[in-house]
PDB file of C-alpha atoms in Angstrom:
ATOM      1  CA  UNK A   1     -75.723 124.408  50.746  1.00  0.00           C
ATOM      2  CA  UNK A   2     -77.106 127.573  52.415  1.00  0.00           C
ATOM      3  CA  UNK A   3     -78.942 130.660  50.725  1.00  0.00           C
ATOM      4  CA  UNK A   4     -79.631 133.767  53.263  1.00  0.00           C
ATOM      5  CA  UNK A   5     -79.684 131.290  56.049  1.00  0.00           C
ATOM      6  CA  UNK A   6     -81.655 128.512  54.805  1.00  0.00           C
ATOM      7  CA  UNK A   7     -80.231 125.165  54.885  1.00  0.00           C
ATOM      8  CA  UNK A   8     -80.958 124.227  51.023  1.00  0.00           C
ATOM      9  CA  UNK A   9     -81.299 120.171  50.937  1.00  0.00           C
ATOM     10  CA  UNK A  10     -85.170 120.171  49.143  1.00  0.00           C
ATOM     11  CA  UNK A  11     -86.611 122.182  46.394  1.00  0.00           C
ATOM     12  CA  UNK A  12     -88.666 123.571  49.101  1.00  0.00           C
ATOM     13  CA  UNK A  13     -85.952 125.037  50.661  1.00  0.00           C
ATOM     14  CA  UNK A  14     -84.674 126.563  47.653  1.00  0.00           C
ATOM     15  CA  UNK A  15     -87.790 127.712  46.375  1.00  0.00           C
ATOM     16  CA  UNK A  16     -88.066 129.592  50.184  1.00  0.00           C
ATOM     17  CA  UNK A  17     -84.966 130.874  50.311  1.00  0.00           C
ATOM     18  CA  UNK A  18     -85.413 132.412  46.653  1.00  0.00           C
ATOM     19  CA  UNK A  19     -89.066 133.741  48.241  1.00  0.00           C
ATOM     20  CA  UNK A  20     -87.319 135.187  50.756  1.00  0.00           C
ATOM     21  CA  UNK A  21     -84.930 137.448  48.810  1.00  0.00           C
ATOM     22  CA  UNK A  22     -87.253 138.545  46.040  1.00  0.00           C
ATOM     23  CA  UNK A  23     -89.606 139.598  48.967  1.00  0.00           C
ATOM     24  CA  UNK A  24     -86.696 141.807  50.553  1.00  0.00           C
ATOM     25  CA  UNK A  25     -85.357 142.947  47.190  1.00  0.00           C
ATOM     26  CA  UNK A  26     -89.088 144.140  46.728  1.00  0.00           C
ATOM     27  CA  UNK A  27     -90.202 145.678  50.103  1.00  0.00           C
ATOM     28  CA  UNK A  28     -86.687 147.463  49.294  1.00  0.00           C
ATOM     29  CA  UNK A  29     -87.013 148.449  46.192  1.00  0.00           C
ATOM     30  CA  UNK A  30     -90.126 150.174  47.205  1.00  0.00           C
ATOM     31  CA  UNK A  31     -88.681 152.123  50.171  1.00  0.00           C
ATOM     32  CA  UNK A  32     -85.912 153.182  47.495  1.00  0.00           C
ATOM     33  CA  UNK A  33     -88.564 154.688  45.470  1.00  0.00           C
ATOM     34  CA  UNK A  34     -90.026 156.217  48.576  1.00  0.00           C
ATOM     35  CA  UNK A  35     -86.976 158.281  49.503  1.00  0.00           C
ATOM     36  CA  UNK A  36     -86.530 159.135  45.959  1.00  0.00           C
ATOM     37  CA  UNK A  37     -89.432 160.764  45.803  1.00  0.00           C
ATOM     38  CA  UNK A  38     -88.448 162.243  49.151  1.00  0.00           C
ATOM     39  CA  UNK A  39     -85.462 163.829  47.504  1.00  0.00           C
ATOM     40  CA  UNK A  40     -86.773 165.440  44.130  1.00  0.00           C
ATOM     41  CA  UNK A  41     -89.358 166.924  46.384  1.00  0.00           C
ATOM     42  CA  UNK A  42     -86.562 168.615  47.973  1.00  0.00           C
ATOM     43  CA  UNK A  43     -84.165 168.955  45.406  1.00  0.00           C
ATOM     44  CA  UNK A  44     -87.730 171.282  43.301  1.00  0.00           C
ATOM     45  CA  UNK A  45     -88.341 173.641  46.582  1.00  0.00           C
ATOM     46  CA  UNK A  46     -85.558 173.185  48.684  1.00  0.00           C
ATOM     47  CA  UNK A  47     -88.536 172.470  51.309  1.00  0.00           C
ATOM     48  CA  UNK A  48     -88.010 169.214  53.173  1.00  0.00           C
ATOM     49  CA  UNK A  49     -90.331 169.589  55.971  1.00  0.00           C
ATOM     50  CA  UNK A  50     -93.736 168.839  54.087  1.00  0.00           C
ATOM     51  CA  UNK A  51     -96.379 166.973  54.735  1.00  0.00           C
ATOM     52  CA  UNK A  52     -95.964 164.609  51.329  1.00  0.00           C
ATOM     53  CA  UNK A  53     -92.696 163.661  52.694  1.00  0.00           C
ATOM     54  CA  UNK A  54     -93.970 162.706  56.048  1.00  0.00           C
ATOM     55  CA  UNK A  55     -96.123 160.305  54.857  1.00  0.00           C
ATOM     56  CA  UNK A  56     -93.464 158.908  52.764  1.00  0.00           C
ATOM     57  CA  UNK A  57     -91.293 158.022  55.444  1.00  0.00           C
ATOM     58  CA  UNK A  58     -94.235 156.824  57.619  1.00  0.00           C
ATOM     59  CA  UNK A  59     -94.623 154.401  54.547  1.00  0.00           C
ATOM     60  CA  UNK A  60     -91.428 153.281  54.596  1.00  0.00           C
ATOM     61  CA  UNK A  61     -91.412 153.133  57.671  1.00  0.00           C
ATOM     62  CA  UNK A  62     -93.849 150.549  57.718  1.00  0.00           C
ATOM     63  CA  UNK A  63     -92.103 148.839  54.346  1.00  0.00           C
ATOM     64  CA  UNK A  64     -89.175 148.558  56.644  1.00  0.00           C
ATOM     65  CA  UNK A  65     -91.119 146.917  59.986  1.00  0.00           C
ATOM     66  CA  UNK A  66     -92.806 144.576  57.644  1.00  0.00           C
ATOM     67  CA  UNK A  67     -89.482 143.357  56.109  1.00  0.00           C
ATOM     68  CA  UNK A  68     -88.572 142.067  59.149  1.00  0.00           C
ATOM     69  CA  UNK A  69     -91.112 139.357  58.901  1.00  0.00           C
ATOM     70  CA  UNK A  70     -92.834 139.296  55.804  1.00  0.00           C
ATOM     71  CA  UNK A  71     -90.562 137.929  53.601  1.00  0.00           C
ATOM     72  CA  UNK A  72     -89.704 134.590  56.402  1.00  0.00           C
ATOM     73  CA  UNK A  73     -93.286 134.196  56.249  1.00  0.00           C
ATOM     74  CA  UNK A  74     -94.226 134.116  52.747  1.00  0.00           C
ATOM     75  CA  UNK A  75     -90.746 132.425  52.436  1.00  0.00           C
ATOM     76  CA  UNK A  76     -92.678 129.338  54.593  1.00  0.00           C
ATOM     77  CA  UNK A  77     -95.591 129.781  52.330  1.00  0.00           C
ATOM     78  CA  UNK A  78     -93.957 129.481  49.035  1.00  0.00           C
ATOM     79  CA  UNK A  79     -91.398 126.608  50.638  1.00  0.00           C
ATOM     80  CA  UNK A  80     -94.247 124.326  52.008  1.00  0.00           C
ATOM     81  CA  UNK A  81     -96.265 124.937  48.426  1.00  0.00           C
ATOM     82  CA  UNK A  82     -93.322 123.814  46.347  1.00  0.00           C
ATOM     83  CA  UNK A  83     -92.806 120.487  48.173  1.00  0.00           C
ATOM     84  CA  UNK A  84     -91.298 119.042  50.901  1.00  0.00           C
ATOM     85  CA  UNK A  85     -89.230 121.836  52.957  1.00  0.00           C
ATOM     86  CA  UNK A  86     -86.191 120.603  55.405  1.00  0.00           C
ATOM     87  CA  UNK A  87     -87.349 123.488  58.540  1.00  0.00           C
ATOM     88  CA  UNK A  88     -90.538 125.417  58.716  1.00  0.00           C
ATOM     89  CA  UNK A  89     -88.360 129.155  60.541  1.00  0.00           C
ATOM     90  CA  UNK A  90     -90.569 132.217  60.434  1.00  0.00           C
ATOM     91  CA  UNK A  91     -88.108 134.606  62.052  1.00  0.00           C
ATOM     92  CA  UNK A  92     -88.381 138.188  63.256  1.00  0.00           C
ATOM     93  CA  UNK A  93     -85.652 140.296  62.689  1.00  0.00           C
ATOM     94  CA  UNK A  94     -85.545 143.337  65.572  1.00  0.00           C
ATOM     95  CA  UNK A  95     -83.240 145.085  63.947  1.00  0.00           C
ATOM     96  CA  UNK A  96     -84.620 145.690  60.917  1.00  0.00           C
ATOM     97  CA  UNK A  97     -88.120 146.529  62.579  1.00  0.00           C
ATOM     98  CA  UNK A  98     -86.026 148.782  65.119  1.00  0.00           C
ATOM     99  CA  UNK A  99     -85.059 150.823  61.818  1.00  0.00           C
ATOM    100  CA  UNK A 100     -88.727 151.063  60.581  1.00  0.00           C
ATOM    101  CA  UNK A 101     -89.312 152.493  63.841  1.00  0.00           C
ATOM    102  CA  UNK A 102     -86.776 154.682  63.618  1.00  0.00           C
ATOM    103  CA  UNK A 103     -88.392 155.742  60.699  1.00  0.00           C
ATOM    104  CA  UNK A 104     -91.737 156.492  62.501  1.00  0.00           C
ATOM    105  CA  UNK A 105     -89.867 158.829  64.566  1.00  0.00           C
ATOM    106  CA  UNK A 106     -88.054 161.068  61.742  1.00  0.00           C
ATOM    107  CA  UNK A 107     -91.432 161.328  59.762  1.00  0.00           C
ATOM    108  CA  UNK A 108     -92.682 162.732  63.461  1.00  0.00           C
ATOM    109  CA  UNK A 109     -89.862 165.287  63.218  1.00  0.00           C
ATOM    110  CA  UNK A 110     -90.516 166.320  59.398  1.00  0.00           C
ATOM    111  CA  UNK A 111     -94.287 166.601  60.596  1.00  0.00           C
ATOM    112  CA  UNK A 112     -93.139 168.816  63.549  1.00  0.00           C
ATOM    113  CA  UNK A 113     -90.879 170.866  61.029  1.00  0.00           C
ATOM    114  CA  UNK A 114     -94.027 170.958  58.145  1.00  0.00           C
ATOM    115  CA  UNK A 115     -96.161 172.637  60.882  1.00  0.00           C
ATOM    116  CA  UNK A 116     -93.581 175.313  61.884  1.00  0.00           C
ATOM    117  CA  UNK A 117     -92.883 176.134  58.153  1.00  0.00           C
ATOM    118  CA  UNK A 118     -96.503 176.986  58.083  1.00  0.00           C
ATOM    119  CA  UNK A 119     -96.520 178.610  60.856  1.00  0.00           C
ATOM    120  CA  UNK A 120     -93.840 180.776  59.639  1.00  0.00           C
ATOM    121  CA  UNK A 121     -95.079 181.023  55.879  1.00  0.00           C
ATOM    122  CA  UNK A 122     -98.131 182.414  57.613  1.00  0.00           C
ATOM    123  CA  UNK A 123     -96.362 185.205  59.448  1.00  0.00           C
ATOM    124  CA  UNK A 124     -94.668 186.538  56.766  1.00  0.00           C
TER     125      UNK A 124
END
């Protein structure tokens, strides 16, 4: 059997592979949150380019980087822990960390945008 691309043949393996999705469904979870917060910000001044928001997504970007390893890691942890565990795989997944970065760069745009809305609530 196979669970999110662990091979399950131990209960280490499927105590890993559980590991590994809780810790996605988590990291996740909280980046859903995030951009919720994000969006009633929005949604209560129609003002998206604030400061509050670009430290959200600077947080999830993070969330996001850390996803891409975190979970395999703890995965390991929690798999070695629980007993004997078929493959010891910490993997790195670029893509997801090339989306956290992605991240980094909006929140550097919203940041750009929160200083010229100043600049422009000062003028007037």
């Amino acid at each position: 059997d196979v669970m999110d691309g662990y091979l399950i043949q131990t209960p280490g393996d499927y105590i890993a592979g559980f590991t590994n999705g809780i810790a996605q469904f988590l990291i996740y979870s909280a980046c859903a949150f995030l951009a919720a917060g994000i969006f009633k910000r929005i949604s209560e001044d129609g003002l998206p380019f604030k400061e509050e928001n670009t430290k959200s997504l600077k947080i999830i970007g993070i969330l996001i980087i850390a996803a891409s390893i975190v979970p395999s890691i703890l995965a390991q942890i929690a798999g070695v822990l629980a007993g004997p565990i078929t493959t010891v795989m910490v993997t790195f997944n670029l893509d997801t960390a090339m989306i956290g970065a992605l991240f980094f760069m909006i929140a550097t745009i919203f940041s750009y945008g929160a200083k010229l809305q100043q600049e422009n609530d000062d003028m007037v």
